[in-house]
XYZ file of C-alpha atoms in Angstrom:
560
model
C 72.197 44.054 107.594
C 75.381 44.027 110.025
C 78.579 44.950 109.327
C 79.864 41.763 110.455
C 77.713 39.881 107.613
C 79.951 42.092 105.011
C 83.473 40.333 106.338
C 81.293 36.780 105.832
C 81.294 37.466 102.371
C 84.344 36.403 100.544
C 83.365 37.966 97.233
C 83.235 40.743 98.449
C 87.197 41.126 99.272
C 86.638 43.272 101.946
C 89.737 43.305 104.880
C 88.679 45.038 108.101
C 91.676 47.560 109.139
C 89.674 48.596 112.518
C 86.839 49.230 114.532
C 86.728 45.497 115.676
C 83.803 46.675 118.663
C 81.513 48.156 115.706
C 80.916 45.354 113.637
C 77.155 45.125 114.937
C 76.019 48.315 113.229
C 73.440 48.137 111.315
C 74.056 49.509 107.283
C 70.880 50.571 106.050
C 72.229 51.807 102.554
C 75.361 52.642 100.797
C 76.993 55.460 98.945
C 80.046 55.976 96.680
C 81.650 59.212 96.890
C 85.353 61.258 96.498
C 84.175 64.011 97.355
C 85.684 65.746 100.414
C 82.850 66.881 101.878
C 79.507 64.246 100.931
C 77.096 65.334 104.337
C 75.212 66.720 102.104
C 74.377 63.507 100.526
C 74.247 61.369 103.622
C 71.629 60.315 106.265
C 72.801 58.481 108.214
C 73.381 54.373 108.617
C 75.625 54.237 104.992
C 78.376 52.021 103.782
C 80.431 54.805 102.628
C 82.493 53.715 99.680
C 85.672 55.801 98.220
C 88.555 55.543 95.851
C 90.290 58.374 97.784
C 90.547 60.781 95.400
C 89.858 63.356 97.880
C 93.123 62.679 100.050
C 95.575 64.977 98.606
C 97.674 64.733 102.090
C 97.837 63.279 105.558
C 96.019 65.985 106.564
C 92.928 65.594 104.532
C 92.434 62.405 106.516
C 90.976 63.533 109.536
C 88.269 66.411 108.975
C 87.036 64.001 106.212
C 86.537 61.052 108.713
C 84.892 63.664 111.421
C 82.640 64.701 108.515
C 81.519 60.876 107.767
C 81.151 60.452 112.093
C 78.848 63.338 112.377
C 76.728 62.038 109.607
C 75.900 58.662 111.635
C 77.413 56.591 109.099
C 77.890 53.064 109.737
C 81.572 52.835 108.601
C 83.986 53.630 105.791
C 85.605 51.488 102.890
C 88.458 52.958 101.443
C 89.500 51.266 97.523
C 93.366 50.120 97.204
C 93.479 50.506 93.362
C 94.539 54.798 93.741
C 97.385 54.287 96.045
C 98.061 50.434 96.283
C 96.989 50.827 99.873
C 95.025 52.471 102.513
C 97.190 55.627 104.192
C 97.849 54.493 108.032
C 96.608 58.552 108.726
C 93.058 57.402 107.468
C 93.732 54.382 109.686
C 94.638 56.452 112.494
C 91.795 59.139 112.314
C 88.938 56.490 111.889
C 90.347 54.490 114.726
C 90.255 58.002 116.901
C 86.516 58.435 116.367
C 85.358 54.609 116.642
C 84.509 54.506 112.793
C 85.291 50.872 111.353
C 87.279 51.105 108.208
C 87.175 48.363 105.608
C 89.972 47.993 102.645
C 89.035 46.806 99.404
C 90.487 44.653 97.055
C 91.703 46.175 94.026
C 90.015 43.405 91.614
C 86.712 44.111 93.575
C 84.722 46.864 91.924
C 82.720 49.564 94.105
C 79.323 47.960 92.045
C 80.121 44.764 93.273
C 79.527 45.824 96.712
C 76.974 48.229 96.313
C 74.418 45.666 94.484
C 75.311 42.804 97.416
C 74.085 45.726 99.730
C 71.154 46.846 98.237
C 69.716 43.041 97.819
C 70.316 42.326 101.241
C 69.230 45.348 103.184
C 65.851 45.338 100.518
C 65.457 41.955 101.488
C 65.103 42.178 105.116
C 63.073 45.570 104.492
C 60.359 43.546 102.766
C 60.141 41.155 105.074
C 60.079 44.059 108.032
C 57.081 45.213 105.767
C 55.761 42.027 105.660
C 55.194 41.633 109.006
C 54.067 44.871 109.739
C 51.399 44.359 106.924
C 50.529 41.150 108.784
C 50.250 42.696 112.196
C 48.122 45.371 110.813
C 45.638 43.298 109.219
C 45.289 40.819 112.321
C 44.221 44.219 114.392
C 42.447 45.598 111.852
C 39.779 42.755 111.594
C 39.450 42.081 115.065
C 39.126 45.719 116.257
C 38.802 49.436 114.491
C 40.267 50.293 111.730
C 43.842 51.390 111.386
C 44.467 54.391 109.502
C 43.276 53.200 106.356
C 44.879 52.914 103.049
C 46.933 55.638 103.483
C 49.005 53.694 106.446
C 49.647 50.829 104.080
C 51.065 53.179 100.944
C 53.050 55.072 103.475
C 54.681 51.875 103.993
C 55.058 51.322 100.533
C 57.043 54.395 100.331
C 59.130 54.092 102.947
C 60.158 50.556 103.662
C 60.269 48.974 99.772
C 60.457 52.387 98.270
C 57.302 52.438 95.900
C 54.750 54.972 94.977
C 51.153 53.688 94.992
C 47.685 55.182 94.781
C 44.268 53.007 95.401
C 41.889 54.479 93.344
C 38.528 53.985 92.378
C 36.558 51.871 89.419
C 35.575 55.349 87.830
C 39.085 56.367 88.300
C 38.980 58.739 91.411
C 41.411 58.942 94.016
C 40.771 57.215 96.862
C 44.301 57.382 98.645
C 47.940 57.959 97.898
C 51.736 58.663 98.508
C 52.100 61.972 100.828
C 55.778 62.804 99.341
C 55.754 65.595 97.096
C 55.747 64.092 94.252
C 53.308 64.746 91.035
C 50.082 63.658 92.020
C 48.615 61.431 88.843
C 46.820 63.424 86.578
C 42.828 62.869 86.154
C 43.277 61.466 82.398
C 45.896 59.112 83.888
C 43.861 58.013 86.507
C 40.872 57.242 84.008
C 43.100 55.535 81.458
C 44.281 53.241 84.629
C 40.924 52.438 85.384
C 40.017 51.953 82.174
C 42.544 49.854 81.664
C 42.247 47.589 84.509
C 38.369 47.335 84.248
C 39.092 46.032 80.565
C 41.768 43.330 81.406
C 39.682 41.878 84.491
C 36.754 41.932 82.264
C 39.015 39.929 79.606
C 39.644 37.491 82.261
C 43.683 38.673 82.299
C 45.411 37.347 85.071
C 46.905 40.260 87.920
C 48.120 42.257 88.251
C 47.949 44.130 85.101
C 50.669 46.254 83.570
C 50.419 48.968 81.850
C 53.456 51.414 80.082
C 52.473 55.032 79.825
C 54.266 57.748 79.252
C 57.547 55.707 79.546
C 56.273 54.383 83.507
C 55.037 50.995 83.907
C 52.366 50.809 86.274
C 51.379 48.000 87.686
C 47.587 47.127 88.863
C 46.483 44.931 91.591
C 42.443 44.313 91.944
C 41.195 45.021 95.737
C 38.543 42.144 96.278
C 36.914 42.652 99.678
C 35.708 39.368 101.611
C 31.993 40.788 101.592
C 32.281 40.373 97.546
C 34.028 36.958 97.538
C 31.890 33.799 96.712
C 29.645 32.963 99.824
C 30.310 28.974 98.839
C 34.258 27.614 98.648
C 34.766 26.892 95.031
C 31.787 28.973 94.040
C 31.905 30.830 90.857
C 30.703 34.424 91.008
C 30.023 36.490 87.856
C 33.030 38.907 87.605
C 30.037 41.570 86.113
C 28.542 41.607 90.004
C 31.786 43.501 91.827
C 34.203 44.539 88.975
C 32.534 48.267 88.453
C 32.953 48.621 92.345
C 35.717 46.876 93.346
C 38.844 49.440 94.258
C 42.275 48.963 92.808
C 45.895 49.171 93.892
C 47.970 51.156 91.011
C 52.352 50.563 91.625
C 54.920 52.718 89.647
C 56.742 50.063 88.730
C 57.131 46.644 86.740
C 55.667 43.967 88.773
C 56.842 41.650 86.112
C 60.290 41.407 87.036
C 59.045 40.884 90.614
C 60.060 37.503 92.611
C 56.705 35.991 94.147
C 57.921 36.721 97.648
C 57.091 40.471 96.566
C 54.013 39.819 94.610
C 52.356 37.826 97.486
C 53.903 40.987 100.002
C 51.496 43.201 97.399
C 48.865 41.073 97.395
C 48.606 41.041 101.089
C 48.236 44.847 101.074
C 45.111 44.859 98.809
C 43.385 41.966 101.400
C 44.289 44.772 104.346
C 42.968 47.868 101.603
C 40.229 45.566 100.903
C 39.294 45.490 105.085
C 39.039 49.441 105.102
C 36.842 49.228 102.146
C 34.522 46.346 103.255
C 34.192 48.790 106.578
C 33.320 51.872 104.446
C 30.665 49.388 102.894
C 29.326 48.427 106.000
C 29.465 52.265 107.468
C 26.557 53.204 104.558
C 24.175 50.817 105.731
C 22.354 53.314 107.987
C 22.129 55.858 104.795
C 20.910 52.884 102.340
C 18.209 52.016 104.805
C 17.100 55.716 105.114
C 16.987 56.040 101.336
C 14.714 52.280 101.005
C 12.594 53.882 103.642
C 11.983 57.561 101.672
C 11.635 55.368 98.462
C 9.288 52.984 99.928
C 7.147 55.959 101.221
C 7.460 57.759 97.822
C 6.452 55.233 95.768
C 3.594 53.971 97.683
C 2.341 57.353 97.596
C 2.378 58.621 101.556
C 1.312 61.725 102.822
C 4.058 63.889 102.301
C 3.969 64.897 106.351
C 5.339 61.102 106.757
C 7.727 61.927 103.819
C 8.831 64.987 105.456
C 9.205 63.549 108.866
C 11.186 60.868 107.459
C 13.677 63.577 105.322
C 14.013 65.372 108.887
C 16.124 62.295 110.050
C 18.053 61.545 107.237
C 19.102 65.115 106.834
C 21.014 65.196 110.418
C 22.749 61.680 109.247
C 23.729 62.921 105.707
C 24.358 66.526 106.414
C 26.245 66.363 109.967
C 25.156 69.888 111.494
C 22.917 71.350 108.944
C 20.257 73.762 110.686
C 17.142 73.040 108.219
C 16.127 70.250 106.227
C 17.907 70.686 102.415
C 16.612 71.209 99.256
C 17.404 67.419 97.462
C 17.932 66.001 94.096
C 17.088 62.194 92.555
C 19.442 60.189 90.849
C 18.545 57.001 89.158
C 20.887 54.422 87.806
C 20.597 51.397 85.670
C 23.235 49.034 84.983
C 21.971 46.386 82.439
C 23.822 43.093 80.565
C 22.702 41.940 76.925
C 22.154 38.176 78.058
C 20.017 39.486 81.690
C 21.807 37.091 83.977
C 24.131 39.069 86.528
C 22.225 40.885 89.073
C 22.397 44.169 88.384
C 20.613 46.368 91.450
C 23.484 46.114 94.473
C 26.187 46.899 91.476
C 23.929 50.217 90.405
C 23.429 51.381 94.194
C 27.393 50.275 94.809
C 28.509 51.900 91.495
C 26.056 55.449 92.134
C 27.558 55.752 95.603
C 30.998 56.262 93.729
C 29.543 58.264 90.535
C 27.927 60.715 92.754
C 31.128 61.765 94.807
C 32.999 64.723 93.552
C 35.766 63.000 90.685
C 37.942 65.598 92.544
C 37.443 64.351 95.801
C 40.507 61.645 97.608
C 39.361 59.761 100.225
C 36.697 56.940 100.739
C 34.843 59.105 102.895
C 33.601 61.965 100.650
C 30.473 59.298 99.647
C 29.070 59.392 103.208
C 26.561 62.221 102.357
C 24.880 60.128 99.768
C 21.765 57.802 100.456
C 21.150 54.979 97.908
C 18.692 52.573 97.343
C 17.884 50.191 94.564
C 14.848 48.032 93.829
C 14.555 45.947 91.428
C 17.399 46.831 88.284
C 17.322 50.240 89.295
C 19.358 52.350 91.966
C 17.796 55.902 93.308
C 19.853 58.278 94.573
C 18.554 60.796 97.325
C 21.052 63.836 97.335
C 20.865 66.087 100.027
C 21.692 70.073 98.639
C 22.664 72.611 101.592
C 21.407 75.403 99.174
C 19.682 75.679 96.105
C 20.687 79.643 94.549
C 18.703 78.930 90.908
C 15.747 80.476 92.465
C 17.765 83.793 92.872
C 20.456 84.197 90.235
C 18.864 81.376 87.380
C 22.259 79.660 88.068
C 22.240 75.798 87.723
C 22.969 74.273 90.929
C 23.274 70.338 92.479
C 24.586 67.785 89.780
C 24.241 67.985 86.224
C 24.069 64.826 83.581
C 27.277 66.076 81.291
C 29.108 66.517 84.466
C 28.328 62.955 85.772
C 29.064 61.481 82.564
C 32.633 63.284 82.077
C 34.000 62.107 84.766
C 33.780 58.196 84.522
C 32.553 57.213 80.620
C 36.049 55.973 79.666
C 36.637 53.311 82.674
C 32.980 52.563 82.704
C 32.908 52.188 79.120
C 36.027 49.494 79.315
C 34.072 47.903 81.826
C 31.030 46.904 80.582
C 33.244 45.577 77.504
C 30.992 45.425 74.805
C 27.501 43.998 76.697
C 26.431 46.155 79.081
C 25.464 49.815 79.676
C 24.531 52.492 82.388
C 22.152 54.929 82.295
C 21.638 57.925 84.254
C 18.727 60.312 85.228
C 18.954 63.642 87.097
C 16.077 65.456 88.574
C 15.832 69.141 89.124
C 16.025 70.033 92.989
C 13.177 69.988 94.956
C 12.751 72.082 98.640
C 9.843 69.922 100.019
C 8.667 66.452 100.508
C 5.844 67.214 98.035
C 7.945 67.392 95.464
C 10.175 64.715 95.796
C 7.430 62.219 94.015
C 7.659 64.232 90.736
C 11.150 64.625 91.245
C 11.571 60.275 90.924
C 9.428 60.480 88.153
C 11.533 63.451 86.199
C 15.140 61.125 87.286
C 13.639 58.406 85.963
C 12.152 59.437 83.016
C 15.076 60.892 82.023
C 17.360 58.009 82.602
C 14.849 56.271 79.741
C 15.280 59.638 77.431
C 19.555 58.235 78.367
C 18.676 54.988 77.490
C 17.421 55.747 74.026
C 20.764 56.944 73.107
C 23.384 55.259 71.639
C 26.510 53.983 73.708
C 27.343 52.718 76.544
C 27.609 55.067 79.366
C 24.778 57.575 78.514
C 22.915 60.139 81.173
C 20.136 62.869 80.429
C 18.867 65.795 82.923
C 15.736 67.330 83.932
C 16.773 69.932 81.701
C 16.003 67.707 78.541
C 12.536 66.874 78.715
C 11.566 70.508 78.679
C 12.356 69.989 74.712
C 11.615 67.550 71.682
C 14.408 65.725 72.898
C 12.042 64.359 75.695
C 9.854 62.894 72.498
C 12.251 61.315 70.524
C 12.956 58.198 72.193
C 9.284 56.958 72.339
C 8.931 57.294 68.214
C 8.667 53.725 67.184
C 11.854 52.394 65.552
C 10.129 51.482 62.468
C 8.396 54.695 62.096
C 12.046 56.270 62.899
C 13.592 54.489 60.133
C 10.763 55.334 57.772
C 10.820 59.338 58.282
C 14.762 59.477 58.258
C 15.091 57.935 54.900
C 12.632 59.708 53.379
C 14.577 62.811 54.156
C 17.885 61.926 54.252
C 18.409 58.801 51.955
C 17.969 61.211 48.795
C 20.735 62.972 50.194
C 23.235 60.303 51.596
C 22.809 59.053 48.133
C 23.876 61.819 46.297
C 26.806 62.159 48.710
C 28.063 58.952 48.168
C 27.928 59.150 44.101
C 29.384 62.881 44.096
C 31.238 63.752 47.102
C 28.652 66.860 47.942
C 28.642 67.125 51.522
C 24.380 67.736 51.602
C 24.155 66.618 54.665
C 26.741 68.416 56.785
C 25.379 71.358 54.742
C 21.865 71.101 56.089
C 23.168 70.209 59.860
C 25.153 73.808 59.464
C 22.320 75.444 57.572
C 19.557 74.393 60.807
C 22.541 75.156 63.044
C 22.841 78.778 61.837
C 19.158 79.275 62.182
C 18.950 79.595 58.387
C 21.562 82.674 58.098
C 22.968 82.262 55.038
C 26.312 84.405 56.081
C 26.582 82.761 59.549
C 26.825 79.623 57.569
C 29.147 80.218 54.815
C 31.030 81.092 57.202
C 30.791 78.228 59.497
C 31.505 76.331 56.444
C 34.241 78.024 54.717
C 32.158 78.915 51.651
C 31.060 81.495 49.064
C 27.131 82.341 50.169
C 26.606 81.443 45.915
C 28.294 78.222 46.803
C 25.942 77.543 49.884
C 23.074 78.702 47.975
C 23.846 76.045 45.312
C 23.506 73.336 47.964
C 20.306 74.613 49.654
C 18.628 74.437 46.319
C 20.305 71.001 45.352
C 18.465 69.407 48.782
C 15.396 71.245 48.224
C 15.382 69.890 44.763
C 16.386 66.500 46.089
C 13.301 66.068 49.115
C 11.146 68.224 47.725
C 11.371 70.512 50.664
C 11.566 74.219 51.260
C 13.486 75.531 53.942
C 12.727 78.578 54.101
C 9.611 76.979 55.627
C 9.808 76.552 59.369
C 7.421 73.126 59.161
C 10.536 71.598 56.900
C 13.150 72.945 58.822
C 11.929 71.167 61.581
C 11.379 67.677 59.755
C 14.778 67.943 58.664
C 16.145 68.962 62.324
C 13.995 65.997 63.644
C 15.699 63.366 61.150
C 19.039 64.338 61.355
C 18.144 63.945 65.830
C 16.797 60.405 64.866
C 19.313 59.341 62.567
């Protein structure tokens, strides 16, 4: 705002005392200080307010004012309530250096001004950013892309004064504020997620607040055009895009925002939303190299063709790699209890943004991943630069537990009660000949997943090696028979006498049998544990210090 808009203002009771030729500066904030020296606490383009309690003299007049000048401030307004006027030798020395000078009513308090400031010069700083927003999205869909999300939070920052971070469905950080600020914390970003994946499934209207930690955050959905209805007024099932749509997170209570500023945010997630539909369209040279591979995998080509074909995807996925990798399969399955959302583009979409590092920023750290889906079902093909395993036994490439750390909580909001996602991992393989079996093992492994309970499961290649890789192919009904004739006796006896049988026998297997390893697992007297292991034997029947029982009971208490 100008200085000339503050004399307009009659509630303001402000009486101009000189600097007539300055009243087109520009005040881009304001500050209330006595102290004698405030450059510290200046930058430049202020409404400097003061109650002169500094002045002890005439002399205090001028190196105060020079101070003030060299800062860049926009001009000076001096309270009459100390001294029932402003001294003429603060008159004199603003005057000599060209700073306007502004007396203040004494029934006009400091506050008064300060908040008429603030709203005005926010005002016209929002609608700066408003335009700039609008510019930037006008070049950014007719011509490349500019800068990305991280231009549009850096305006954020700096023109309305707001921290904001897009981050992922999963939770991941895509981009963010560069100040130096605390970066959100991983749990935080997962509860956000989680939190916003939950109220859009709930059908809660944006943007979404949420209080943690005593910050409000608020959370904006980023809806690309490429997932908006094809059809105007068609309705499209919020299950297809909302585990891969991106989402705007604001520290700060949108709900005591006017709509001019909501629609302001709303217009940055439509520009975030055109850097993400251009990342989409960017993988569409990897997803067709990973439908060709599969194609030729499944259909069972000679693995020269296989190979040939891995030769150029390598160069495209791994920029400057030397020889062909060693690679690992992924599958994914995202499936709905009543069937009818199409669930193969959100698997590939949402196993493009599993598979990147959870500690990775940026929407470019998915660029080395090739996914295809057909049918339900997404495959992954994940190039490796090395594989050390052979060498040092070390495990290497991705692991299950690893993959389902890092996004079961927002996932788990997500799907909400009817859906689930399974994942398989494959061991790596370092030829075209193996990457048949290695599909196979991936997807075999995603069904071992699948026969677990909850919603966001995943198995490894490391799990069929074991009876784990039998258990979810025993019929259910044959399941249900062979756990309760093992365990019911037990449960039952529990529940009438408070025995704790059954955590005894999960500690007793546990221990391998050792009766001291045990008792002291379980803070008992070995006479005490002994007593117990008789009681269950005496219950089933069974003899554990037979290894055919132990393992009946260790396969019930799995199947249970």
């Amino acid at each position: 705002m100008r200085l000339r808009a503050l004399l307009d203002t009659d509630a303001l009771g402000l009486k101009l005392l000189g600097g007539e030729d300055e009243l087109d500066r520009s005040v881009r904030g304001v500050m209330t200080t006595d102290l004698r020296d405030p450059s510290r606490y200046l930058s430049g383009g202020e409404l400097v307010l003061t109650g002169l309690a500094w002045r002890r003299d005439a002399d205090d007049s001028e190196p105060f004012v020079r101070i003030l000048v060299q800062a860049g401030v926009a001009a000076l307004a001096a309270g009459e309530a100390e001294l029932g006027s402003v001294p003429e030798d603060l008159v004199v020395a603003c005057a000599r250096h060209h700073l306007p000078l502004f007396a203040v009513n004494e029934s006009v308090a400091f506050a008064t001004i300060t908040e008429h400031v603030v709203r005005q010069v926010s005002g016209e700083r929002a609608g700066d950013l408003a335009a700039v927003v609008d510019r930037h999205r006008r070049m950014m869909t007719s011509g490349p892309a500019g800068g990305g999300p991280d231009v549009v939070l850096d305006l954020l920052g700096s023109d309305l004064d707001l921290r904001a971070w897009v981050l992922s469905p999963t939770g991941r950080p895509v981009a963010g504020p560069k100040d130096a600020a605390p970066a959100l914390s991983t749990e935080l970003c997962a509860k956000l997620a989680a939190d916003h994946l939950a109220a859009t499934r709930a059908g809660r209207r944006a943007p979404h607040r949420v209080p943690l930690g005593g910050t409000t955050y608020s959370l904006f959905p980023v809806r690309g055009a490429a997932r908006a209805p094809q059809a105007a007024g068609a309705a499209r099932d919020v299950r297809e895009t909302v585990l891969s749509d991106w989402l705007l997170v604001v520290e700060a209570d949108a709900g005591e925002w006017a709509e001019e500023r909501l629609d302001l945010l709303y217009g940055v997630t439509q520009l975030i939303a055109v850097e993400r539909d251009r990342r989409d369209a960017a993988r569409t040279v990897r997803r067709r190299l990973a439908q060709e591979v599969l194609e030729l995998v499944q259909t069972g080509a000679a693995p020269a063709e296989i190979a040939a074909r891995l030769r150029v995807a390598a160069p495209v996925l791994l920029p400057g790699l030397g020889a062909a990798p060693h690679w690992q399969v992924v599958v994914a399955r995202v499936e709905w209890e009543d069937g009818s959302a199409e669930t193969g583009p959100v698997a590939q979409t949402l196993l493009e943004e599993i598979l990147v590092d959870p500690l990775a920023t940026g929407p470019e750290h998915s660029d080395r991943i090739a996914v295809a889906h057909t049918g339900g079902e997404a495959v992954a093909l994940v190039p490796l630069p090395a594989v050390s395993s052979e060498h040092d036994g070390s495990e290497t490439g991705i692991l299950a537990d690893a993959l389902l750390a890092s996004v079961r909580e927002p996932l788990s909001a997500g799907l909400d009660g009817d859906g689930r996602v399974t994942l398989g991992v494959s061991a790596a393989v370092h030829s075209a000949e193996g990457l048949r079996g290695a599909l196979e093992e991936a997807r075999h492994a995603r069904r071992v997943a699948a026969a677990r309970p909850g919603r966001v499961c995943a198995a490894g290649h490391q799990e069929l090696a074991s009876h784990v890789l039998l258990l979810p192919f025993v019929p259910d009904d044959v399941r249900r028979a062979f756990t309760a004739r093992l365990l019911d006796p037990l449960r039952d006896y529990d529940r009438r006498h408070r025995a704790e049988l059954i955590p005894t026998l999960e500690a007793f297997l546990d221990s391998d049998g050792s009766w001291t390893r045990c008792a002291s697992r379980l803070h008992l007297h070995v006479n005490t544990l002994r007593y117990r292991v008789g009681r269950i034997e005496q219950l089933t029947g069974r003899d554990l210090s037979r290894l055919e029982d132990k393992l009946d009971f260790f396969l019930a208490l799995r199947m249970s």
